[in-house]
Each structure stands twice: as structure tokens, then as C-alpha cells.
Amino acid sequence: MRFVDEYRDAGTAKALAARITALCEPGRAYKFMEVCGGHTHTIYKHGLEDYLPEAVTLVHGPGCPVCVIPMGRVDDAIHIASQPDVIMTSFGDMMRVPGGNGSFLDAKARGADIRMVYSPLDALKIAKQNPSKRVVFMAIGFETTAPSTAMTVLRAKADGVDNFSVFCNHVTIIPAIKAILDSPDLRLDGFIGPGHVSTVIGCRPYRFIARDYGKPIVVAGFEPLDILQSVHQLLTQLAQGRCEVENQYARVVPWDGNPKALAAINEVMELRPHFEWRGLGFISQSALRMSAAYARHDAERIFRIPGGRVADPTSCQCGEVLKGVLKPWECKVFGTACTPETPIGTCMVSSEGACAAYYNFGRFSRERVKEATRQ
């Protein structure tokens, strides 16, 4: 295949659906987790659940970086933005994420200088243009976006831009998957592995899933046929009694990852002893911070950070959604009090959030279009 429309061909999708149905053992139910929020959006944008037999259920995982940021970290960032002569910069997804003291947009309305950027290099440019200001970049994301943050810090150091710093909230995917596997709340038969993260870390880090937990994982791309093929590969492994790491997204993901990107991360950042995830609590060595060698570009060393914990609103069930325990439509405020325009939880804010995917693509119930799986 060479073109996007080939990865969205309905005829090929129906043929794959028939092969998936044939692999299902009568009377057995299968539950697979798509770790990445991008996969969740593909599934509901293209109605892929309607192509799957009732025996196969897909649940979402904690692979949305904005969604897993706890409210306390948002409040810490707003605290930094409220300091004199500070310009806070952030990706657009973060602007509406609610903290205990409101969102970035609320803080901006109160007078804080908070600007949306498309890249950390945009934040570095702002720092060069405003030498009398302290410019902070709110760094979020998994290993996917950590290299761009690291490379920007290296550029700032090389150019002598000392008024640029990073408030680092990068998280790592492997400890989160392990926390899911260790959770008593959920029983899974396999994983649709994250595609974007794997372009950086490769496929090797997932081997423990098959080796230690006996679960197959298939790293998948983001087109409809990518997802369906990955489900077929998972079912094939289970039917054959295998548990392995397979790479469906081999056209993009190298088995060993991106050595240059990993080297940049290792140069600039180090693992935190622990970090709080929304819905999963504190997970050991699951996030990155700036290393001591780059302390002059570390906002957590430059500013006094309150570091307080803030409980999620009692009506919000983002934690259960992120763990795959609940479907978004099962949350009591989904689509009523909580909408993309008036979000209560992060899963309704982010472009990768499961609740946003369900809401935007009209999935207000568990019903499937049964005709799609008929041959």
C-alpha cells in the first residue's frame, strides 16, 4: 500500500472482519486494550467496533499524555505562570485542562502571560525575542515528544539562551502498562501497542508483557486497516497458543527504536523516582525530569513549586476511563455536565482523549451496527 485511501478500503476491512470472526473461539470473550489515544480516535471515527464480532471488546488505556496529567501539576504550572516577568508556553491541548485553580485559559484571563505554541522551538524563539522575560515551556507527552524537548534544551544551551526553561511533565509508557497489568480491576487478553511512542523506543521494551505476563502485544499504525490487522494478529497468536511482540507498524517503527532520539533524552533528562498519574496514582520511575547538568533550564529548580496534590472532582470518572474499567458513556456526567465545551475531566479536553472521541463521533452507547459484521 502506498496511499492513505488504501488503508481505509471498506472491502478490505470487511474481509479482515470475516477472518477475525473466524478466529474467535465459540463461547469465548476477548478484551484488548489500545494503549494509545490516537488509536481510540481511529476506532470511533471510522466505526471499527462495528466491524468486530461481539466477542471482541476494545478498551482504552492511559496513552493520552494530556489526560494523565494530575490536577496538581496544572496548578503548579499556573503558579509559575503567575510569577513576575514569566511567559508560560504550552501546546494547545493543555490550555483548557482543568486544575484545582482553573485552566491555563482561566489564568490567562486573570492576567498571566500564557501562549500557545506548536513546538518547543517556538518557545525558544519567544525567549530569544524577550531576553528580559523568563520563558517556560510546559513539556508534556510520552517518549514521542520528549526528544523535541531535549533537542530544544540542547539548542538553548548552545545558543546561550539562559532565560528559557522547561517544566518537565514527560511520562514513560512502560511503567504505565505494567501498572495496568498489575491492577486487579481489569483482565486483558492482549494489547494494541502504541505506534508513535514505539517510533522512539522501538519494540524491545514490550517483551516483558509476553514473557512475564503471558499477553500478546502488536504495535499498530493509526489507519483503520492497521487496527483491524493488529486485532487479527492478536487473535492469531491466541489461537496458536503464542504470546509475542509483533510489529504491524513496521513501515514506520524500527524494532530498536530511534537511537538519536533516545540519546538526546538520555543526555538532557533522567527518570524521576516516582510520579503521579491521573487514575493510576503514583508509579515508580514513570516520568522524566531535567538532569542536574541542565539545571539552569529546569523550571522546577528555578521556581518554588507548591507541589500540592489536588483530588479530581467527585463527579469525574476519568481515572476509571483511563484504566479501561469504564467506557466514557458509562461516566455519569458524560455528554451532560461534561462536554468538550465545558470539560470536567481531561479525557474530554484532549484531542486524544477517549471521552472526546466518543462524544465527537456520536458514541453515546455500547450498541454496534450489526450489519457491518455480516457477510
Short mmCIF file of C-alpha atoms in Angstrom, two decimals:
data_model
loop_
_atom_site.label_atom_id
_atom_site.label_comp_id
_atom_site.label_asym_id
_atom_site.label_seq_id
_atom_site.Cartn_x
_atom_site.Cartn_y
_atom_site.Cartn_z
CA MET A 1 0.00 0.00 0.00
CA ARG A 2 1.19 3.50 -0.84
CA PHE A 3 -1.77 5.81 -0.32
CA VAL A 4 -3.95 6.67 2.68
CA ASP A 5 -7.20 5.63 0.99
CA GLU A 6 -5.82 2.11 0.57
CA TYR A 7 -5.63 1.85 4.36
CA ARG A 8 -9.32 2.82 4.55
CA ASP A 9 -10.79 0.46 1.96
CA ALA A 10 -14.18 -0.85 3.16
CA GLY A 11 -13.95 -4.07 1.16
CA THR A 12 -10.61 -4.99 2.67
CA ALA A 13 -11.97 -4.10 6.11
CA LYS A 14 -14.94 -6.46 5.67
CA ALA A 15 -12.62 -9.24 4.52
CA LEU A 16 -10.44 -8.73 7.59
CA ALA A 17 -13.54 -8.68 9.80
CA ALA A 18 -14.57 -12.08 8.42
CA ARG A 19 -11.11 -13.51 9.17
CA ILE A 20 -11.27 -12.04 12.68
CA THR A 21 -14.67 -13.63 13.29
CA ALA A 22 -13.37 -16.99 12.07
CA LEU A 23 -10.53 -16.88 14.61
CA CYS A 24 -12.84 -16.34 17.61
CA GLU A 25 -13.32 -19.44 19.73
CA PRO A 26 -17.05 -20.13 20.28
CA GLY A 27 -18.19 -19.01 23.71
CA ARG A 28 -15.01 -17.08 24.47
CA ALA A 29 -14.85 -13.32 25.01
CA TYR A 30 -11.73 -11.32 24.14
CA LYS A 31 -10.70 -7.99 25.61
CA PHE A 32 -7.85 -5.99 24.05
CA MET A 33 -6.54 -2.62 25.20
CA GLU A 34 -5.49 0.02 22.71
CA VAL A 35 -2.89 1.89 24.73
CA CYS A 36 -2.70 4.99 22.56
CA GLY A 37 -5.37 7.68 22.41
CA GLY A 38 -4.73 8.08 18.69
CA HIS A 39 -5.93 4.51 18.21
CA THR A 40 -9.09 5.26 20.19
CA HIS A 41 -9.93 8.12 17.85
CA THR A 42 -9.35 5.96 14.77
CA ILE A 43 -11.59 3.24 16.19
CA TYR A 44 -14.54 5.55 16.81
CA LYS A 45 -14.03 7.94 13.92
CA HIS A 46 -14.20 5.04 11.46
CA GLY A 47 -16.65 2.86 13.38
CA LEU A 48 -14.25 -0.06 13.67
CA GLU A 49 -16.13 -1.69 16.55
CA ASP A 50 -18.96 -2.29 14.09
CA TYR A 51 -16.62 -4.49 12.06
CA LEU A 52 -15.69 -6.64 15.04
CA PRO A 53 -17.71 -9.58 16.38
CA GLU A 54 -19.45 -9.14 19.71
CA ALA A 55 -16.88 -11.46 21.29
CA VAL A 56 -14.14 -8.86 20.79
CA THR A 57 -14.12 -5.80 23.04
CA LEU A 58 -11.65 -2.94 22.78
CA VAL A 59 -10.90 -0.82 25.85
CA HIS A 60 -8.79 2.29 26.06
CA GLY A 61 -5.65 2.72 28.08
CA PRO A 62 -3.60 5.54 29.60
CA GLY A 63 -1.89 6.56 26.36
CA CYS A 64 -3.19 10.14 26.23
CA PRO A 65 -0.43 12.34 27.72
CA VAL A 66 -2.69 15.28 28.49
CA CYS A 67 -5.27 13.03 30.14
CA VAL A 68 -2.87 11.51 32.67
CA ILE A 69 -1.53 14.84 33.99
CA PRO A 70 -2.85 15.27 37.55
CA MET A 71 -4.60 18.48 38.54
CA GLY A 72 -1.81 19.39 40.95
CA ARG A 73 0.72 19.68 38.13
CA VAL A 74 -1.62 22.05 36.28
CA ASP A 75 -1.83 24.19 39.41
CA ASP A 76 1.98 24.15 39.70
CA ALA A 77 2.28 25.38 36.12
CA ILE A 78 -0.26 28.15 36.75
CA HIS A 79 1.73 29.14 39.84
CA ILE A 80 4.85 29.52 37.69
CA ALA A 81 2.93 31.48 35.06
CA SER A 82 1.72 33.89 37.76
CA GLN A 83 5.25 34.90 38.76
CA PRO A 84 6.62 38.30 37.66
CA ASP A 85 8.17 38.51 34.20
CA VAL A 86 7.21 34.97 33.24
CA ILE A 87 5.88 33.85 29.86
CA MET A 88 4.41 30.35 30.03
CA THR A 89 4.18 28.46 26.74
CA SER A 90 2.18 25.32 26.08
CA PHE A 91 0.70 23.08 23.42
CA GLY A 92 -2.92 23.86 22.63
CA ASP A 93 -4.24 20.68 24.26
CA MET A 94 -3.12 21.91 27.67
CA MET A 95 -4.83 25.28 27.51
CA ARG A 96 -8.24 24.00 28.67
CA VAL A 97 -7.12 21.22 31.02
CA PRO A 98 -8.71 21.98 34.40
CA GLY A 99 -6.66 22.17 37.57
CA GLY A 100 -7.79 22.99 41.08
CA ASN A 101 -7.39 26.71 40.32
CA GLY A 102 -8.81 26.65 36.82
CA SER A 103 -7.13 26.15 33.47
CA PHE A 104 -4.41 27.98 31.57
CA LEU A 105 -7.14 29.92 29.79
CA ASP A 106 -8.59 30.98 33.13
CA ALA A 107 -5.14 32.06 34.36
CA LYS A 108 -4.60 33.94 31.11
CA ALA A 109 -7.90 35.76 31.65
CA ARG A 110 -6.64 36.74 35.12
CA GLY A 111 -3.57 38.36 33.56
CA ALA A 112 -0.94 35.63 33.26
CA ASP A 113 1.08 35.67 30.04
CA ILE A 114 0.38 32.18 28.68
CA ARG A 115 0.91 31.48 25.00
CA MET A 116 0.10 28.51 22.80
CA VAL A 117 2.96 27.12 20.72
CA TYR A 118 3.24 24.34 18.17
CA SER A 119 6.76 23.29 19.13
CA PRO A 120 9.25 23.85 21.97
CA LEU A 121 11.37 25.64 19.37
CA ASP A 122 8.60 28.26 19.21
CA ALA A 123 9.04 28.76 22.96
CA LEU A 124 12.80 29.12 22.49
CA LYS A 125 12.18 31.74 19.80
CA ILE A 126 9.97 33.68 22.23
CA ALA A 127 12.76 33.54 24.81
CA LYS A 128 15.24 34.98 22.32
CA GLN A 129 12.78 37.75 21.44
CA ASN A 130 12.15 38.58 25.12
CA PRO A 131 15.52 38.48 26.90
CA SER A 132 14.14 40.31 29.96
CA LYS A 133 11.42 37.66 30.48
CA ARG A 134 11.67 34.16 31.89
CA VAL A 135 10.11 31.86 29.28
CA VAL A 136 8.90 28.45 30.46
CA PHE A 137 7.79 25.60 28.23
CA MET A 138 5.17 23.25 29.69
CA ALA A 139 6.59 19.96 28.41
CA ILE A 140 4.11 17.07 28.20
CA GLY A 141 3.91 13.80 26.34
CA PHE A 142 5.35 10.33 26.29
CA GLU A 143 8.68 9.41 24.73
CA THR A 144 7.13 10.61 21.46
CA THR A 145 7.59 14.31 22.26
CA ALA A 146 10.45 14.09 24.77
CA PRO A 147 13.15 14.18 22.03
CA SER A 148 11.91 17.52 20.70
CA THR A 149 12.02 18.97 24.21
CA ALA A 150 15.53 17.58 24.75
CA MET A 151 16.80 18.90 21.42
CA THR A 152 15.37 22.34 22.21
CA VAL A 153 17.18 22.40 25.56
CA LEU A 154 20.41 21.42 23.79
CA ARG A 155 19.84 24.28 21.33
CA ALA A 156 19.16 26.73 24.18
CA LYS A 157 22.40 25.72 25.87
CA ALA A 158 24.39 26.01 22.63
CA ASP A 159 22.90 29.44 21.89
CA GLY A 160 23.34 30.67 25.48
CA VAL A 161 19.62 31.35 25.99
CA ASP A 162 19.54 31.25 29.79
CA ASN A 163 16.04 32.73 30.14
CA PHE A 164 14.49 29.57 28.66
CA SER A 165 13.43 26.71 30.94
CA VAL A 166 11.26 23.60 30.86
CA PHE A 167 8.57 22.50 33.31
CA CYS A 168 9.01 18.82 32.56
CA ASN A 169 5.98 16.52 32.67
CA HIS A 170 7.11 13.89 30.20
CA VAL A 171 5.95 10.39 31.15
CA THR A 172 7.08 6.93 30.07
CA ILE A 173 4.80 4.26 28.71
CA ILE A 174 6.30 1.01 30.02
CA PRO A 175 5.65 1.58 33.77
CA ALA A 176 2.06 2.58 32.97
CA ILE A 177 1.45 -0.64 31.05
CA LYS A 178 2.96 -2.61 33.92
CA ALA A 179 0.65 -0.82 36.36
CA ILE A 180 -2.32 -1.81 34.20
CA LEU A 181 -1.15 -5.42 34.13
CA ASP A 182 -0.73 -5.45 37.91
CA SER A 183 -4.14 -3.89 38.51
CA PRO A 184 -6.83 -6.22 39.89
CA ASP A 185 -9.55 -4.12 38.22
CA LEU A 186 -9.00 -5.33 34.68
CA ARG A 187 -8.37 -8.62 32.90
CA LEU A 188 -6.96 -8.32 29.39
CA ASP A 189 -6.18 -10.80 26.63
CA GLY A 190 -3.68 -8.59 24.79
CA PHE A 191 -2.56 -5.12 23.78
CA ILE A 192 -2.65 -2.97 20.67
CA GLY A 193 0.69 -1.29 21.24
CA PRO A 194 1.26 2.46 20.78
CA GLY A 195 2.61 3.43 17.38
CA HIS A 196 4.02 6.91 17.97
CA VAL A 197 5.87 6.05 21.18
CA SER A 198 7.35 2.99 19.51
CA THR A 199 8.94 5.08 16.75
CA VAL A 200 11.25 6.31 19.53
CA ILE A 201 11.62 3.40 21.95
CA GLY A 202 11.14 0.56 19.45
CA CYS A 203 9.51 -2.80 20.22
CA ARG A 204 12.06 -4.44 22.51
CA PRO A 205 10.81 -2.76 25.74
CA TYR A 206 7.46 -4.57 25.38
CA ARG A 207 8.96 -8.07 25.62
CA PHE A 208 8.22 -8.29 29.35
CA ILE A 209 4.47 -8.22 28.55
CA ALA A 210 4.70 -11.53 26.70
CA ARG A 211 7.47 -13.03 28.83
CA ASP A 212 6.26 -12.15 32.34
CA TYR A 213 2.50 -11.77 31.89
CA GLY A 214 1.74 -14.12 29.00
CA LYS A 215 -0.06 -11.43 26.97
CA PRO A 216 0.48 -10.80 23.25
CA ILE A 217 1.08 -7.26 22.00
CA VAL A 218 1.00 -5.92 18.47
CA VAL A 219 2.42 -2.44 17.80
CA ALA A 220 -0.07 -0.88 15.39
CA GLY A 221 -0.41 2.02 13.00
CA PHE A 222 -3.24 4.52 13.02
CA GLU A 223 -5.29 3.80 9.92
CA PRO A 224 -8.45 1.65 10.09
CA LEU A 225 -6.86 -1.37 8.42
CA ASP A 226 -3.85 -1.07 10.73
CA ILE A 227 -6.13 -1.51 13.74
CA LEU A 228 -8.09 -4.39 12.23
CA GLN A 229 -4.92 -6.16 11.15
CA SER A 230 -3.47 -5.81 14.66
CA VAL A 231 -6.64 -7.38 16.14
CA HIS A 232 -6.29 -10.22 13.63
CA GLN A 233 -2.65 -10.72 14.65
CA LEU A 234 -3.58 -10.80 18.34
CA LEU A 235 -6.30 -13.39 17.75
CA THR A 236 -3.94 -15.44 15.59
CA GLN A 237 -1.39 -15.54 18.40
CA LEU A 238 -4.02 -16.62 20.91
CA ALA A 239 -5.40 -19.27 18.56
CA GLN A 240 -1.90 -20.67 18.08
CA GLY A 241 -1.03 -20.50 21.77
CA ARG A 242 1.64 -17.86 21.28
CA CYS A 243 2.46 -14.70 23.28
CA GLU A 244 4.87 -12.48 21.38
CA VAL A 245 5.66 -8.89 20.47
CA GLU A 246 4.76 -8.23 16.84
CA ASN A 247 5.24 -5.06 14.81
CA GLN A 248 2.32 -4.35 12.50
CA TYR A 249 3.58 -0.77 12.00
CA ALA A 250 6.93 -1.86 10.55
CA ARG A 251 6.67 0.77 7.81
CA VAL A 252 7.34 3.40 10.47
CA VAL A 253 8.50 1.70 13.70
CA PRO A 254 12.06 0.27 13.80
CA TRP A 255 12.46 -2.71 16.10
CA ASP A 256 15.24 -0.99 18.07
CA GLY A 257 13.71 2.49 18.05
CA ASN A 258 15.43 5.75 17.22
CA PRO A 259 18.95 5.80 18.74
CA LYS A 260 19.49 9.53 18.16
CA ALA A 261 16.20 10.46 19.82
CA LEU A 262 16.94 8.19 22.78
CA ALA A 263 20.44 9.65 23.09
CA ALA A 264 19.02 13.19 23.25
CA ILE A 265 16.58 12.18 26.01
CA ASN A 266 19.33 10.44 28.00
CA GLU A 267 21.60 13.46 27.67
CA VAL A 268 19.12 16.03 28.96
CA MET A 269 16.73 14.09 31.20
CA GLU A 270 16.64 11.41 33.87
CA LEU A 271 13.97 9.24 35.46
CA ARG A 272 12.03 10.56 38.44
CA PRO A 273 11.80 8.26 41.47
CA HIS A 274 8.02 8.44 41.18
CA PHE A 275 5.28 10.48 39.51
CA GLU A 276 1.54 10.81 39.99
CA TRP A 277 -0.72 9.73 37.12
CA ARG A 278 -4.36 10.62 36.96
CA GLY A 279 -6.31 7.44 37.58
CA LEU A 280 -3.26 5.28 38.28
CA GLY A 281 -1.78 7.07 41.29
CA PHE A 282 1.97 7.20 41.91
CA ILE A 283 4.06 4.97 39.64
CA SER A 284 7.77 4.46 40.25
CA GLN A 285 10.21 5.66 37.58
CA SER A 286 7.36 6.56 35.23
CA ALA A 287 8.31 10.12 34.31
CA LEU A 288 11.27 12.25 33.30
CA ARG A 289 12.85 15.33 34.82
CA MET A 290 15.71 17.58 33.78
CA SER A 291 19.13 16.26 34.77
CA ALA A 292 21.42 18.26 37.06
CA ALA A 293 23.67 19.16 34.14
CA TYR A 294 20.82 21.23 32.70
CA ALA A 295 19.63 22.78 35.96
CA ARG A 296 19.70 26.30 34.50
CA HIS A 297 16.94 25.21 32.12
CA ASP A 298 14.87 23.38 34.75
CA ALA A 299 11.82 25.35 35.88
CA GLU A 300 11.44 23.13 38.95
CA ARG A 301 14.85 24.27 40.16
CA ILE A 302 14.38 27.91 39.15
CA PHE A 303 10.96 28.48 40.73
CA ARG A 304 9.44 27.44 44.06
CA ILE A 305 6.84 24.84 43.13
CA PRO A 306 3.94 24.24 45.56
CA GLY A 307 3.78 20.57 44.61
CA GLY A 308 0.36 20.05 46.16
CA ARG A 309 -1.97 17.19 45.33
CA VAL A 310 -5.46 18.01 44.12
CA ALA A 311 -8.26 15.45 44.08
CA ASP A 312 -10.31 15.08 40.92
CA PRO A 313 -13.91 16.28 41.06
CA THR A 314 -16.08 13.57 42.61
CA SER A 315 -18.33 13.57 39.55
CA CYS A 316 -15.42 12.91 37.18
CA GLN A 317 -14.53 9.29 36.38
CA CYS A 318 -11.56 9.92 34.12
CA GLY A 319 -9.44 7.63 36.26
CA GLU A 320 -11.66 4.63 35.56
CA VAL A 321 -11.80 5.52 31.86
CA LEU A 322 -8.01 5.76 31.65
CA LYS A 323 -7.65 2.33 33.21
CA GLY A 324 -10.16 0.83 30.80
CA VAL A 325 -12.54 -0.05 33.62
CA LEU A 326 -15.32 2.20 32.27
CA LYS A 327 -16.35 3.21 28.80
CA PRO A 328 -16.79 7.00 28.53
CA TRP A 329 -20.55 6.78 28.09
CA GLU A 330 -20.75 4.96 31.44
CA CYS A 331 -19.49 8.07 33.27
CA LYS A 332 -22.40 9.81 34.98
CA VAL A 333 -21.54 13.29 33.62
CA PHE A 334 -20.52 12.26 30.08
CA GLY A 335 -22.29 14.33 27.45
CA THR A 336 -24.32 16.26 30.03
CA ALA A 337 -22.31 18.33 32.51
CA CYS A 338 -19.06 17.26 30.82
CA THR A 339 -18.68 18.17 27.13
CA PRO A 340 -15.74 19.46 25.04
CA GLU A 341 -17.05 22.99 25.59
CA THR A 342 -17.41 22.53 29.37
CA PRO A 343 -14.98 19.74 30.30
CA ILE A 344 -14.82 18.46 33.84
CA GLY A 345 -12.09 15.91 33.19
CA THR A 346 -9.04 15.78 30.95
CA CYS A 347 -10.36 12.90 28.83
CA MET A 348 -12.94 15.29 27.36
CA VAL A 349 -10.34 18.02 26.65
CA SER A 350 -7.53 16.37 24.75
CA SER A 351 -7.65 15.60 21.05
CA GLU A 352 -6.51 12.09 22.08
CA GLY A 353 -8.93 11.72 24.99
CA ALA A 354 -11.30 8.75 24.95
CA CYS A 355 -14.28 10.83 26.09
CA ALA A 356 -13.67 13.38 23.36
CA ALA A 357 -13.50 10.57 20.80
CA TYR A 358 -16.81 9.11 21.95
CA TYR A 359 -18.50 12.50 22.11
CA ASN A 360 -17.22 13.86 18.79
CA PHE A 361 -18.11 10.72 16.88
CA GLY A 362 -21.52 10.19 18.43
CA ARG A 363 -20.85 7.09 20.53
CA PHE A 364 -23.31 7.58 23.35
CA SER A 365 -23.98 3.89 23.91
CA ARG A 366 -22.43 0.46 23.52
CA GLU A 367 -24.68 -0.51 20.62
CA ARG A 368 -22.99 -1.69 17.45
CA VAL A 369 -24.24 -1.66 13.89
CA LYS A 370 -24.57 -5.41 13.49
CA GLU A 371 -24.94 -5.24 9.70
CA ALA A 372 -21.30 -4.24 9.39
CA THR A 373 -20.10 -7.66 10.56
CA ARG A 374 -22.45 -9.66 8.36
CA GLN A 375 -21.07 -11.26 5.22
#
